[in-house]
């Protein structure tokens, strides 16, 4: 069995193995040329099926790694702002035996492997890890923006979008002089498209569940997919889909299949959500609220 302590690594290995098996089945001649047999591909599938995903039944959350939720929680209240990033001030021996998270990890897994989690599990997991994630990495805010939007915390998602997009413009980490945070810049696109656009890829099909925070009244983007160029335009009440090039394309909007052509689709309602009180972040680590 393929077993790993890190949930994101774990789930991505499971997803990648399954994708590799599908590729062997779809392209048998190329697989044979590479010396990949059907028996070997079957063993990959067995490994993927036996991947371990830790879960705490008492708390109702998945674990960052096996046994993580049984660790003592980090003392955030007595950690000063000048002691971040934590890894520069505390030994790994101390960090790894406490409940503290450098960057969104399990949260990222819920985005990349979303079908493996229920909506309730996503909500509970997000709230639990939000209170433990200190964002000592510029890779974190964009992932938290995506999942905050999915579980309905739109203002929080907007705050994280601002952090990802302005990482260098506002020199938030005081190190832009050393070079741009390219992954964070790319992550701001993901926060917009996967977060507020709700875009996911399910096999060969693109799905959307768009919703906007109150501070945004319009979002438009284009996506190249399967030889077509799809334009998505969202305003405060509806979304339209249009192909700028290519044959008609079937997508899924908020659970409804929709065939899109070069004629704009009828306006489709935004994805509904029930706003809840946003979860708290570690003391002193709340993202800045932006206009």
Coordinates of C-alpha atoms in Angstrom, one line a residue:
X1 CA 0.0 0.0 0.0
X2 CA 1.1 3.5 -0.7
X3 CA 1.0 5.3 2.7
X4 CA 2.3 8.8 3.4
X5 CA 1.9 11.0 6.5
X6 CA 1.2 14.1 4.5
X7 CA -2.4 14.3 3.3
X8 CA -1.8 16.6 0.2
X9 CA 1.1 14.4 -1.0
X10 CA -1.0 11.4 -0.2
X11 CA -4.1 12.5 -2.2
X12 CA -2.0 13.8 -5.2
X13 CA -0.2 10.5 -5.4
X14 CA -3.6 8.8 -5.4
X15 CA -4.8 11.1 -8.2
X16 CA -1.6 10.8 -10.2
X17 CA -1.6 7.1 -10.1
X18 CA -5.2 6.9 -11.2
X19 CA -4.4 9.3 -14.1
X20 CA -1.5 7.2 -15.1
X21 CA -3.6 4.1 -15.2
X22 CA -6.2 5.8 -17.4
X23 CA -3.4 6.9 -19.7
X24 CA -2.1 3.3 -20.1
X25 CA -5.6 2.2 -21.0
X26 CA -6.2 5.1 -23.5
X27 CA -2.8 4.8 -25.2
X28 CA -1.9 1.1 -25.1
X29 CA 0.6 1.3 -28.0
X30 CA 2.6 4.1 -26.4
X31 CA 2.5 2.3 -23.1
X32 CA 3.8 -0.9 -24.7
X33 CA 6.6 1.2 -26.3
X34 CA 7.6 2.4 -22.8
X35 CA 7.5 -1.2 -21.5
X36 CA 4.5 -0.6 -19.3
X37 CA 2.3 -3.7 -18.9
X38 CA -1.3 -4.0 -17.9
X39 CA -0.2 -5.9 -14.8
X40 CA 2.0 -3.0 -13.8
X41 CA -0.8 -0.5 -14.3
X42 CA -3.1 -2.7 -12.2
X43 CA -0.6 -2.6 -9.4
X44 CA -0.7 1.3 -9.6
X45 CA -4.5 1.2 -9.2
X46 CA -4.2 -1.1 -6.2
X47 CA -1.7 1.3 -4.6
X48 CA -4.0 4.3 -5.3
X49 CA -7.0 2.5 -3.8
X50 CA -5.1 1.7 -0.6
X51 CA -3.8 5.2 0.0
X52 CA -4.4 6.2 3.6
X53 CA -6.2 9.5 4.5
X54 CA -6.1 10.1 8.3
X55 CA -9.4 11.2 9.9
X56 CA -10.3 12.2 13.4
X57 CA -13.8 10.9 14.1
X58 CA -14.1 12.8 17.4
X59 CA -13.3 16.1 15.8
X60 CA -14.9 15.4 12.4
X61 CA -11.8 16.6 10.5
X62 CA -9.1 15.1 8.4
X63 CA -5.6 15.2 9.8
X64 CA -2.7 17.2 8.4
X65 CA -0.7 14.0 8.9
X66 CA -1.4 10.9 11.0
X67 CA -1.8 11.9 14.6
X68 CA -1.6 15.6 14.0
X69 CA -4.8 16.5 15.9
X70 CA -3.5 14.8 19.0
X71 CA -0.5 17.1 19.2
X72 CA -0.5 20.1 21.6
X73 CA -1.6 23.3 20.0
X74 CA 1.0 26.0 19.4
X75 CA 1.0 28.9 21.8
X76 CA 0.0 31.6 19.4
X77 CA -0.9 34.2 22.0
X78 CA 2.7 34.3 23.3
X79 CA 4.3 34.3 19.9
X80 CA 5.3 37.8 18.9
X81 CA 5.0 39.3 15.4
X82 CA 8.8 39.5 15.3
X83 CA 9.0 35.7 15.7
X84 CA 7.6 34.9 12.3
X85 CA 8.4 33.1 10.1
X86 CA 8.4 30.5 12.9
X87 CA 11.0 28.2 11.2
X88 CA 13.6 31.0 11.6
X89 CA 13.0 31.2 15.3
X90 CA 12.1 27.7 16.5
X91 CA 13.6 24.3 15.9
X92 CA 11.8 21.9 13.7
X93 CA 11.7 19.5 16.6
X94 CA 9.4 21.9 18.4
X95 CA 7.3 22.9 15.3
X96 CA 6.7 19.3 14.1
X97 CA 5.2 18.1 17.4
X98 CA 2.7 21.0 17.7
X99 CA -0.5 21.8 15.9
X100 CA 0.8 24.6 13.7
X101 CA 0.8 24.8 9.9
X102 CA 3.2 26.8 7.8
X103 CA 1.0 27.0 4.7
X104 CA -2.3 25.6 3.4
X105 CA -1.7 21.9 2.8
X106 CA -4.8 19.9 3.6
X107 CA -6.8 22.9 2.4
X108 CA -5.0 22.6 -1.0
X109 CA -5.8 18.9 -1.1
X110 CA -9.5 19.8 -0.8
X111 CA -9.2 22.0 -3.9
X112 CA -7.1 19.6 -6.0
X113 CA -9.0 16.5 -4.9
X114 CA -12.3 18.0 -4.1
X115 CA -14.4 15.0 -5.0
X116 CA -12.9 13.0 -2.1
X117 CA -14.4 15.4 0.5
X118 CA -18.0 16.2 1.3
X119 CA -19.2 19.8 1.5
X120 CA -19.5 19.4 5.3
X121 CA -16.0 18.0 5.6
X122 CA -14.6 20.9 3.6
X123 CA -16.4 23.4 5.8
X124 CA -15.1 21.7 9.0
X125 CA -11.6 21.1 7.7
X126 CA -11.3 24.7 6.5
X127 CA -12.4 26.2 9.8
X128 CA -10.1 23.8 11.8
X129 CA -7.0 24.5 9.8
X130 CA -7.6 28.2 9.4
X131 CA -7.1 28.6 13.2
X132 CA -3.7 26.9 12.9
X133 CA -2.2 28.2 9.6
X134 CA 0.3 31.1 10.0
X135 CA 1.0 31.6 6.3
X136 CA 4.8 31.7 6.7
X137 CA 4.8 30.9 2.9
X138 CA 3.6 33.1 0.1
X139 CA 2.1 30.0 -1.4
X140 CA -0.6 29.8 1.2
X141 CA -3.0 32.8 0.7
X142 CA -4.2 31.9 -2.8
X143 CA -5.1 28.3 -1.7
X144 CA -7.0 29.7 1.3
X145 CA -8.8 32.1 -1.0
X146 CA -10.0 29.3 -3.2
X147 CA -11.4 27.2 -0.4
X148 CA -12.7 30.2 1.6
X149 CA -14.8 31.1 -1.5
X150 CA -16.0 27.5 -1.9
X151 CA -17.2 27.1 1.6
X152 CA -18.9 30.6 1.5
X153 CA -16.5 32.9 3.4
X154 CA -16.4 35.5 0.6
X155 CA -14.9 38.5 2.5
X156 CA -12.2 36.2 3.8
X157 CA -11.5 34.9 0.3
X158 CA -11.3 38.5 -0.9
X159 CA -8.8 39.4 1.8
X160 CA -6.6 36.4 0.8
X161 CA -6.8 37.4 -2.9
X162 CA -5.4 40.8 -1.9
X163 CA -2.6 39.2 0.0
X164 CA -1.7 36.9 -3.0
X165 CA -1.9 39.7 -5.6
X166 CA -0.1 42.4 -3.6
X167 CA 2.7 40.2 -2.2
X168 CA 5.3 42.1 -4.1
X169 CA 3.5 45.4 -4.9
X170 CA 3.1 46.0 -1.2
X171 CA 6.2 44.1 -0.3
X172 CA 4.2 42.2 2.3
X173 CA 7.1 39.8 3.2
X174 CA 9.8 42.6 3.1
X175 CA 11.8 40.6 0.7
X176 CA 10.7 41.7 -2.8
X177 CA 14.2 43.0 -3.3
X178 CA 15.3 39.4 -3.6
X179 CA 12.9 38.7 -6.5
X180 CA 9.2 38.3 -7.3
X181 CA 7.0 35.8 -5.7
X182 CA 5.9 34.3 -9.1
X183 CA 3.9 31.5 -7.6
X184 CA 1.9 33.9 -5.5
X185 CA 1.2 36.0 -8.6
X186 CA 0.0 32.9 -10.5
X187 CA -2.0 32.0 -7.4
X188 CA -3.9 35.3 -7.6
X189 CA -5.2 34.1 -11.0
X190 CA -6.3 30.8 -9.3
X191 CA -8.0 32.7 -6.5
X192 CA -10.0 34.6 -9.0
X193 CA -10.8 31.8 -11.5
X194 CA -11.0 28.8 -9.2
X195 CA -12.1 30.8 -6.2
X196 CA -14.7 33.3 -7.4
X197 CA -15.2 31.6 -10.8
X198 CA -15.6 28.2 -9.0
X199 CA -13.8 26.5 -11.9
X200 CA -12.9 22.8 -11.5
X201 CA -11.9 20.2 -14.0
X202 CA -13.8 16.9 -13.7
X203 CA -12.2 14.5 -16.2
X204 CA -12.5 16.2 -19.6
X205 CA -15.3 18.6 -18.4
X206 CA -14.9 22.0 -16.9
X207 CA -17.4 22.9 -14.1
X208 CA -18.2 26.3 -12.6
X209 CA -19.9 27.5 -9.5
X210 CA -19.3 31.3 -9.6
X211 CA -19.9 33.7 -6.8
X212 CA -18.5 37.1 -6.1
X213 CA -17.7 38.9 -2.8
X214 CA -19.5 42.1 -2.1
X215 CA -16.4 44.2 -3.0
X216 CA -16.3 42.9 -6.6
X217 CA -19.1 43.6 -9.1
X218 CA -17.6 42.0 -12.2
X219 CA -15.1 39.3 -13.1
X220 CA -14.3 38.1 -16.6
X221 CA -11.7 35.6 -17.8
X222 CA -10.9 33.3 -20.7
X223 CA -9.8 29.7 -20.6
X224 CA -8.3 27.6 -23.4
X225 CA -9.8 24.1 -23.3
X226 CA -9.8 21.2 -25.8
X227 CA -9.2 23.4 -28.8
X228 CA -11.7 26.1 -27.8
X229 CA -11.5 29.5 -26.1
X230 CA -14.2 29.9 -23.4
X231 CA -15.0 33.4 -22.1
X232 CA -16.7 33.6 -18.7
X233 CA -18.2 36.9 -17.6
X234 CA -19.7 37.2 -14.1
X235 CA -21.5 40.2 -12.6
X236 CA -23.2 40.7 -9.3
X237 CA -26.3 38.6 -10.3
X238 CA -25.5 36.3 -13.2
X239 CA -22.8 34.7 -15.4
X240 CA -22.7 34.2 -19.1
X241 CA -20.5 31.7 -21.1
X242 CA -19.4 32.3 -24.6
X243 CA -17.0 30.6 -27.0
X244 CA -14.7 33.0 -28.9
X245 CA -13.5 30.2 -31.1
X246 CA -14.1 26.5 -31.6
X247 CA -17.0 24.0 -31.8
X248 CA -19.8 23.9 -29.2
X249 CA -18.6 22.9 -25.8
X250 CA -20.5 21.2 -22.9
X251 CA -19.7 22.5 -19.4
X252 CA -21.4 22.2 -16.1
X253 CA -22.7 25.3 -14.3
X254 CA -23.6 24.7 -10.7
X255 CA -24.6 21.1 -11.4
X256 CA -26.5 21.9 -14.7
X257 CA -25.0 20.8 -18.0
X258 CA -24.8 23.6 -20.5
X259 CA -23.7 23.6 -24.1
X260 CA -21.9 26.8 -25.0
X261 CA -21.3 28.2 -28.5
X262 CA -20.2 31.5 -30.0
X263 CA -23.6 32.9 -29.1
X264 CA -23.5 34.0 -25.4
X265 CA -25.4 31.7 -23.1
X266 CA -28.5 32.8 -21.3
X267 CA -27.6 34.5 -18.0
X268 CA -27.2 31.8 -15.4
X269 CA -27.7 32.6 -11.6
X270 CA -24.7 32.7 -9.4
X271 CA -24.0 29.8 -7.1
X272 CA -26.0 30.1 -3.9
X273 CA -24.3 30.0 -0.5
X274 CA -25.2 30.5 3.1
X275 CA -22.8 33.0 4.7
X276 CA -21.5 32.0 8.1
X277 CA -19.2 33.7 10.5
X278 CA -15.7 33.4 9.2
X279 CA -13.3 31.2 11.2
X280 CA -10.5 32.9 13.3
X281 CA -6.9 32.9 12.3
X282 CA -3.9 32.5 14.8
X283 CA -3.4 35.5 17.0
X284 CA -1.9 38.3 14.9
X285 CA -2.1 36.4 11.6
X286 CA -5.5 37.7 10.3
X287 CA -5.2 38.8 6.6
X288 CA -5.5 42.6 6.0
X289 CA -9.0 43.8 5.1
X290 CA -8.9 45.6 1.8
X291 CA -11.2 48.1 0.1

